[in-house]
mmCIF file of C-alpha atoms in Angstrom:
data_model
loop_
_atom_site.group_PDB
_atom_site.id
_atom_site.type_symbol
_atom_site.label_atom_id
_atom_site.label_comp_id
_atom_site.label_asym_id
_atom_site.label_seq_id
_atom_site.Cartn_x
_atom_site.Cartn_y
_atom_site.Cartn_z
ATOM 1 C CA UNK A 1 220.415 298.718 -60.070
ATOM 2 C CA UNK A 2 221.852 296.729 -57.172
ATOM 3 C CA UNK A 3 224.507 297.095 -54.486
ATOM 4 C CA UNK A 4 227.361 294.987 -54.946
ATOM 5 C CA UNK A 5 228.671 295.127 -51.516
ATOM 6 C CA UNK A 6 232.438 293.657 -52.566
ATOM 7 C CA UNK A 7 233.380 295.777 -55.254
ATOM 8 C CA UNK A 8 235.713 297.952 -52.802
ATOM 9 C CA UNK A 9 238.635 297.115 -50.284
ATOM 10 C CA UNK A 10 235.995 297.744 -46.781
ATOM 11 C CA UNK A 11 239.800 298.518 -45.141
ATOM 12 C CA UNK A 12 240.248 301.706 -47.699
ATOM 13 C CA UNK A 13 239.492 304.049 -45.450
ATOM 14 C CA UNK A 14 240.924 303.111 -42.161
ATOM 15 C CA UNK A 15 244.185 303.973 -40.964
ATOM 16 C CA UNK A 16 246.859 301.491 -39.620
ATOM 17 C CA UNK A 17 246.355 301.668 -35.736
ATOM 18 C CA UNK A 18 250.543 300.495 -34.367
ATOM 19 C CA UNK A 19 250.082 298.979 -31.064
ATOM 20 C CA UNK A 20 251.704 301.123 -27.635
ATOM 21 C CA UNK A 21 255.206 300.945 -27.865
ATOM 22 C CA UNK A 22 257.142 297.804 -26.213
ATOM 23 C CA UNK A 23 259.633 299.711 -23.591
ATOM 24 C CA UNK A 24 263.181 297.318 -23.810
ATOM 25 C CA UNK A 25 263.659 295.792 -20.212
ATOM 26 C CA UNK A 26 266.895 296.610 -18.839
ATOM 27 C CA UNK A 27 268.049 294.665 -15.619
ATOM 28 C CA UNK A 28 269.417 297.200 -12.894
ATOM 29 C CA UNK A 29 272.503 297.397 -11.265
ATOM 30 C CA UNK A 30 275.494 299.619 -8.805
ATOM 31 C CA UNK A 31 276.535 302.566 -10.826
ATOM 32 C CA UNK A 32 274.047 302.404 -14.171
ATOM 33 C CA UNK A 33 272.697 305.793 -15.002
ATOM 34 C CA UNK A 34 269.420 306.238 -15.293
ATOM 35 C CA UNK A 35 267.257 310.021 -16.234
ATOM 36 C CA UNK A 36 263.815 310.280 -14.835
ATOM 37 C CA UNK A 37 261.865 311.085 -17.598
ATOM 38 C CA UNK A 38 258.867 313.616 -15.252
ATOM 39 C CA UNK A 39 261.147 316.193 -13.455
ATOM 40 C CA UNK A 40 264.510 315.368 -15.457
ATOM 41 C CA UNK A 41 266.283 313.938 -12.145
ATOM 42 C CA UNK A 42 269.444 312.188 -13.154
ATOM 43 C CA UNK A 43 271.519 310.062 -10.858
ATOM 44 C CA UNK A 44 274.302 306.710 -10.622
ATOM 45 C CA UNK A 45 272.266 303.979 -8.302
ATOM 46 C CA UNK A 46 273.376 303.301 -5.974
ATOM 47 C CA UNK A 47 271.365 300.574 -3.953
ATOM 48 C CA UNK A 48 268.101 298.343 -4.476
ATOM 49 C CA UNK A 49 265.899 296.898 -2.667
ATOM 50 C CA UNK A 50 262.041 295.313 -2.536
ATOM 51 C CA UNK A 51 261.269 296.540 -5.606
ATOM 52 C CA UNK A 52 262.799 300.599 -4.903
ATOM 53 C CA UNK A 53 266.237 301.874 -6.474
ATOM 54 C CA UNK A 54 267.837 304.394 -4.836
ATOM 55 C CA UNK A 55 270.238 307.473 -7.045
ATOM 56 C CA UNK A 56 272.268 309.773 -5.812
ATOM 57 C CA UNK A 57 272.935 312.690 -8.405
ATOM 58 C CA UNK A 58 276.778 314.754 -8.790
ATOM 59 C CA UNK A 59 275.377 316.244 -5.712
ATOM 60 C CA UNK A 60 275.490 313.890 -3.239
ATOM 61 C CA UNK A 61 271.205 313.588 -3.017
ATOM 62 C CA UNK A 62 269.805 311.120 -3.655
ATOM 63 C CA UNK A 63 265.583 309.792 -4.051
ATOM 64 C CA UNK A 64 264.688 306.504 -4.158
ATOM 65 C CA UNK A 65 261.990 305.456 -7.125
ATOM 66 C CA UNK A 66 260.215 302.295 -8.172
ATOM 67 C CA UNK A 67 261.359 299.980 -10.578
ATOM 68 C CA UNK A 68 259.000 300.397 -13.649
ATOM 69 C CA UNK A 69 259.151 302.818 -17.220
ATOM 70 C CA UNK A 70 259.455 306.096 -17.025
ATOM 71 C CA UNK A 71 263.003 306.438 -17.663
ATOM 72 C CA UNK A 72 265.969 306.804 -20.608
ATOM 73 C CA UNK A 73 268.986 304.956 -20.094
ATOM 74 C CA UNK A 74 271.443 307.111 -23.104
ATOM 75 C CA UNK A 75 268.272 308.795 -23.886
ATOM 76 C CA UNK A 76 266.090 306.121 -24.606
ATOM 77 C CA UNK A 77 263.061 305.469 -23.025
ATOM 78 C CA UNK A 78 263.795 301.717 -20.859
ATOM 79 C CA UNK A 79 261.734 299.448 -18.527
ATOM 80 C CA UNK A 80 263.942 298.779 -15.338
ATOM 81 C CA UNK A 81 263.758 295.604 -14.098
ATOM 82 C CA UNK A 82 265.179 293.374 -11.179
ATOM 83 C CA UNK A 83 268.692 292.459 -11.544
ATOM 84 C CA UNK A 84 268.805 289.148 -13.495
ATOM 85 C CA UNK A 85 270.970 286.865 -11.100
ATOM 86 C CA UNK A 86 273.889 285.398 -12.037
ATOM 87 C CA UNK A 87 274.358 281.157 -13.357
ATOM 88 C CA UNK A 88 274.220 279.045 -10.358
ATOM 89 C CA UNK A 89 273.958 281.678 -7.737
ATOM 90 C CA UNK A 90 271.195 281.504 -5.001
ATOM 91 C CA UNK A 91 269.194 284.864 -5.389
ATOM 92 C CA UNK A 92 271.432 286.874 -2.331
ATOM 93 C CA UNK A 93 269.737 288.569 0.428
ATOM 94 C CA UNK A 94 269.516 292.401 0.606
ATOM 95 C CA UNK A 95 269.718 293.973 3.804
ATOM 96 C CA UNK A 96 266.899 296.714 5.253
ATOM 97 C CA UNK A 97 270.053 299.363 4.046
ATOM 98 C CA UNK A 98 269.811 297.846 0.408
ATOM 99 C CA UNK A 99 273.695 296.076 0.472
ATOM 100 C CA UNK A 100 274.269 292.283 -0.203
ATOM 101 C CA UNK A 101 273.799 290.258 3.029
ATOM 102 C CA UNK A 102 277.160 289.080 4.099
ATOM 103 C CA UNK A 103 277.133 284.647 4.272
ATOM 104 C CA UNK A 104 276.990 283.400 6.842
ATOM 105 C CA UNK A 105 279.846 283.245 9.429
ATOM 106 C CA UNK A 106 281.138 283.356 12.902
ATOM 107 C CA UNK A 107 280.297 286.128 14.899
ATOM 108 C CA UNK A 108 282.827 289.043 14.720
ATOM 109 C CA UNK A 109 284.709 290.133 17.431
ATOM 110 C CA UNK A 110 283.329 294.803 17.565
ATOM 111 C CA UNK A 111 285.616 297.186 16.235
ATOM 112 C CA UNK A 112 287.404 299.052 19.126
ATOM 113 C CA UNK A 113 285.435 302.558 16.423
ATOM 114 C CA UNK A 114 282.577 303.468 17.415
ATOM 115 C CA UNK A 115 278.942 305.841 16.370
ATOM 116 C CA UNK A 116 277.173 307.311 18.970
ATOM 117 C CA UNK A 117 273.559 308.314 17.881
ATOM 118 C CA UNK A 118 272.185 311.913 20.042
ATOM 119 C CA UNK A 119 268.764 309.487 21.324
ATOM 120 C CA UNK A 120 267.226 306.192 21.839
ATOM 121 C CA UNK A 121 264.478 307.245 19.451
ATOM 122 C CA UNK A 122 267.881 308.031 16.167
ATOM 123 C CA UNK A 123 269.701 304.347 17.952
ATOM 124 C CA UNK A 124 266.713 301.604 17.210
ATOM 125 C CA UNK A 125 265.730 303.444 14.084
ATOM 126 C CA UNK A 126 269.764 302.765 12.802
ATOM 127 C CA UNK A 127 270.308 299.239 14.334
ATOM 128 C CA UNK A 128 267.133 298.853 12.343
ATOM 129 C CA UNK A 129 267.969 299.788 8.411
ATOM 130 C CA UNK A 130 271.313 299.654 9.001
ATOM 131 C CA UNK A 131 271.847 296.964 11.243
ATOM 132 C CA UNK A 132 272.428 293.787 9.845
ATOM 133 C CA UNK A 133 275.428 296.036 7.843
ATOM 134 C CA UNK A 134 276.801 297.143 10.860
ATOM 135 C CA UNK A 135 277.405 293.430 12.780
ATOM 136 C CA UNK A 136 278.767 292.203 9.125
ATOM 137 C CA UNK A 137 281.241 295.121 10.445
ATOM 138 C CA UNK A 138 281.379 294.185 13.739
ATOM 139 C CA UNK A 139 280.885 297.721 14.650
ATOM 140 C CA UNK A 140 278.674 298.987 17.807
ATOM 141 C CA UNK A 141 276.308 301.380 18.261
ATOM 142 C CA UNK A 142 275.263 303.364 21.346
ATOM 143 C CA UNK A 143 273.177 306.356 22.218
ATOM 144 C CA UNK A 144 273.977 309.353 24.056
ATOM 145 C CA UNK A 145 271.315 311.215 25.969
ATOM 146 C CA UNK A 146 272.036 314.336 24.527
ATOM 147 C CA UNK A 147 274.924 316.266 23.468
ATOM 148 C CA UNK A 148 275.970 318.729 25.648
ATOM 149 C CA UNK A 149 278.602 317.520 27.210
ATOM 150 C CA UNK A 150 280.310 315.859 23.281
ATOM 151 C CA UNK A 151 283.085 317.955 24.814
ATOM 152 C CA UNK A 152 283.929 315.703 27.362
ATOM 153 C CA UNK A 153 281.941 312.404 26.915
ATOM 154 C CA UNK A 154 285.105 312.291 22.697
ATOM 155 C CA UNK A 155 287.395 313.131 25.569
ATOM 156 C CA UNK A 156 286.817 310.783 27.741
ATOM 157 C CA UNK A 157 286.641 308.144 24.389
ATOM 158 C CA UNK A 158 289.922 309.945 23.473
ATOM 159 C CA UNK A 159 289.859 308.624 19.703
ATOM 160 C CA UNK A 160 292.775 307.232 17.501
ATOM 161 C CA UNK A 161 293.040 306.117 13.813
ATOM 162 C CA UNK A 162 292.500 302.301 15.439
ATOM 163 C CA UNK A 163 289.593 304.005 16.909
ATOM 164 C CA UNK A 164 288.022 306.588 15.470
ATOM 165 C CA UNK A 165 283.961 307.427 16.782
ATOM 166 C CA UNK A 166 281.046 308.731 14.211
ATOM 167 C CA UNK A 167 278.467 310.321 16.442
ATOM 168 C CA UNK A 168 275.141 311.032 14.954
ATOM 169 C CA UNK A 169 273.011 314.223 15.935
ATOM 170 C CA UNK A 170 269.527 315.883 15.378
ATOM 171 C CA UNK A 171 268.611 319.430 14.146
ATOM 172 C CA UNK A 172 272.610 319.504 12.341
ATOM 173 C CA UNK A 173 271.608 323.477 10.867
ATOM 174 C CA UNK A 174 273.808 326.983 10.730
ATOM 175 C CA UNK A 175 273.439 328.173 13.544
ATOM 176 C CA UNK A 176 272.620 326.019 15.664
ATOM 177 C CA UNK A 177 273.470 324.827 19.169
ATOM 178 C CA UNK A 178 273.876 321.432 17.458
ATOM 179 C CA UNK A 179 275.679 323.233 14.912
ATOM 180 C CA UNK A 180 278.137 324.873 17.477
ATOM 181 C CA UNK A 181 279.017 321.577 19.673
ATOM 182 C CA UNK A 182 279.745 319.565 15.997
ATOM 183 C CA UNK A 183 282.187 322.725 15.189
ATOM 184 C CA UNK A 184 283.634 322.547 18.611
ATOM 185 C CA UNK A 185 284.501 319.446 18.303
ATOM 186 C CA UNK A 186 286.488 319.171 14.920
ATOM 187 C CA UNK A 187 288.001 322.132 15.284
ATOM 188 C CA UNK A 188 289.697 320.147 19.194
ATOM 189 C CA UNK A 189 292.977 317.823 20.145
ATOM 190 C CA UNK A 190 290.411 314.763 18.978
ATOM 191 C CA UNK A 191 288.399 316.603 15.728
ATOM 192 C CA UNK A 192 291.316 314.364 12.910
ATOM 193 C CA UNK A 193 289.329 311.243 14.272
ATOM 194 C CA UNK A 194 285.704 312.054 15.788
ATOM 195 C CA UNK A 195 283.685 312.844 13.021
ATOM 196 C CA UNK A 196 280.001 315.111 14.221
ATOM 197 C CA UNK A 197 277.094 314.560 11.437
ATOM 198 C CA UNK A 198 273.932 315.467 11.349
ATOM 199 C CA UNK A 199 269.939 314.816 9.431
ATOM 200 C CA UNK A 200 268.414 318.731 9.494
ATOM 201 C CA UNK A 201 264.755 317.491 11.319
ATOM 202 C CA UNK A 202 263.806 318.612 14.346
ATOM 203 C CA UNK A 203 263.958 314.690 15.722
ATOM 204 C CA UNK A 204 265.193 311.488 14.188
ATOM 205 C CA UNK A 205 260.994 310.936 13.881
ATOM 206 C CA UNK A 206 260.672 313.397 10.708
ATOM 207 C CA UNK A 207 263.499 311.542 8.803
ATOM 208 C CA UNK A 208 260.447 309.274 8.010
ATOM 209 C CA UNK A 209 259.368 309.767 5.487
ATOM 210 C CA UNK A 210 255.165 311.549 5.692
ATOM 211 C CA UNK A 211 254.001 308.961 2.767
ATOM 212 C CA UNK A 212 255.676 306.182 4.481
ATOM 213 C CA UNK A 213 253.238 306.773 7.433
ATOM 214 C CA UNK A 214 250.026 307.695 5.204
ATOM 215 C CA UNK A 215 250.248 311.328 5.613
ATOM 216 C CA UNK A 216 250.760 314.518 3.678
ATOM 217 C CA UNK A 217 253.347 316.336 5.662
ATOM 218 C CA UNK A 218 254.778 316.562 9.163
ATOM 219 C CA UNK A 219 252.618 318.819 11.355
ATOM 220 C CA UNK A 220 254.347 322.543 12.388
ATOM 221 C CA UNK A 221 254.077 321.814 15.690
ATOM 222 C CA UNK A 222 255.292 325.481 17.578
ATOM 223 C CA UNK A 223 258.037 325.856 19.481
ATOM 224 C CA UNK A 224 256.816 326.387 22.725
ATOM 225 C CA UNK A 225 255.470 322.628 23.036
ATOM 226 C CA UNK A 226 257.907 320.605 23.471
ATOM 227 C CA UNK A 227 257.739 318.453 19.991
ATOM 228 C CA UNK A 228 256.966 315.464 20.207
ATOM 229 C CA UNK A 229 253.791 316.270 22.287
ATOM 230 C CA UNK A 230 253.064 318.315 19.532
ATOM 231 C CA UNK A 231 253.101 315.178 16.912
ATOM 232 C CA UNK A 232 251.940 313.346 19.233
ATOM 233 C CA UNK A 233 248.527 315.650 19.592
ATOM 234 C CA UNK A 234 248.666 316.519 16.844
ATOM 235 C CA UNK A 235 247.851 313.383 15.098
ATOM 236 C CA UNK A 236 245.506 312.982 18.492
ATOM 237 C CA UNK A 237 247.684 310.566 19.915
ATOM 238 C CA UNK A 238 247.729 309.901 23.286
ATOM 239 C CA UNK A 239 250.631 312.176 24.988
ATOM 240 C CA UNK A 240 250.864 312.522 29.393
ATOM 241 C CA UNK A 241 253.546 310.570 30.001
ATOM 242 C CA UNK A 242 256.908 308.722 28.635
ATOM 243 C CA UNK A 243 255.253 305.188 27.558
ATOM 244 C CA UNK A 244 251.934 307.602 25.522
ATOM 245 C CA UNK A 245 255.786 308.784 23.435
ATOM 246 C CA UNK A 246 257.385 305.296 23.190
ATOM 247 C CA UNK A 247 254.291 304.229 21.646
ATOM 248 C CA UNK A 248 254.123 306.608 18.799
ATOM 249 C CA UNK A 249 257.474 306.105 18.536
ATOM 250 C CA UNK A 250 256.789 301.883 17.537
ATOM 251 C CA UNK A 251 253.595 302.996 16.132
ATOM 252 C CA UNK A 252 256.306 305.279 13.200
ATOM 253 C CA UNK A 253 259.435 302.632 13.554
ATOM 254 C CA UNK A 254 256.964 299.922 12.847
ATOM 255 C CA UNK A 255 256.201 301.897 8.575
ATOM 256 C CA UNK A 256 259.685 301.564 8.326
ATOM 257 C CA UNK A 257 260.729 298.333 5.880
ATOM 258 C CA UNK A 258 263.632 299.590 4.840
ATOM 259 C CA UNK A 259 265.586 302.984 3.328
ATOM 260 C CA UNK A 260 263.440 303.598 0.754
ATOM 261 C CA UNK A 261 261.477 305.275 4.363
ATOM 262 C CA UNK A 262 264.036 306.965 5.083
ATOM 263 C CA UNK A 263 264.806 311.084 4.251
ATOM 264 C CA UNK A 264 268.015 311.012 1.791
ATOM 265 C CA UNK A 265 269.572 313.798 4.551
ATOM 266 C CA UNK A 266 270.017 311.100 7.260
ATOM 267 C CA UNK A 267 271.241 308.473 4.540
ATOM 268 C CA UNK A 268 273.683 309.974 3.310
ATOM 269 C CA UNK A 269 274.698 310.994 7.049
ATOM 270 C CA UNK A 270 274.833 307.403 8.742
ATOM 271 C CA UNK A 271 276.536 305.279 5.335
ATOM 272 C CA UNK A 272 278.887 308.675 5.534
ATOM 273 C CA UNK A 273 279.792 307.245 9.362
ATOM 274 C CA UNK A 274 279.940 302.958 8.795
ATOM 275 C CA UNK A 275 282.585 304.816 5.584
ATOM 276 C CA UNK A 276 284.193 306.825 8.393
ATOM 277 C CA UNK A 277 284.484 304.436 10.982
ATOM 278 C CA UNK A 278 284.831 301.494 8.793
ATOM 279 C CA UNK A 279 287.473 302.605 5.996
ATOM 280 C CA UNK A 280 291.050 302.972 6.823
ATOM 281 C CA UNK A 281 291.645 302.582 9.796
ATOM 282 C CA UNK A 282 295.127 302.187 9.910
ATOM 283 C CA UNK A 283 295.114 306.481 8.520
#
């Protein structure tokens, strides 16, 4: 008796193996609502640049995410891809803040309104990320070197509806010295046209995401140690004098490429100030 190897279907014992499901590719666009599958975060797309999109939830909190899979649109899994270029149009350049760069134009006369920031490092960080936007709007940013005399500084500027003043301060948390100063300005004669906002960090250095520096978190510095010196010491960087501190900051600043390298608590505050000094100047 011989075995007939062709007497039965050789595929009969195999089940059908389906390949991986191909997700629909959806180009990102402003205001589209995206759900992050990993943690359920839902937000509207407010900014996109260099493969990163910023989503803002209904509470105004923002987070940055990379393009790709892992998202839902109207409950359907999708792969988010770069926006499609408009027919006949060249690709628009994005600024570091994620906005579209304005077309080349003649230098604009500076607005009478101003934005003040607490220190030189704050000013340099704002310039690196928002510099193109500020120049397009004609907004000048100046640093204060401290806010202990902020009420007098505001009074000297004497803001009006056509000459507003926006102020960014560090460590603006309830009960702090900074919060008391900000509240006093808000209650004062010029409170309607002088907006004080701030981030919760001890120093603007902390507004740079730790991941952008290749660390898990910013070190904790005891209150008895000057914060920047404590940070440098924790990293093993020189910190004997101001030149050492300046070099440390330049290294940190070099790691900031765009808005995706900054914490949302700073992003939202700076955007708020720019809107305040540029929108409805007559009101």
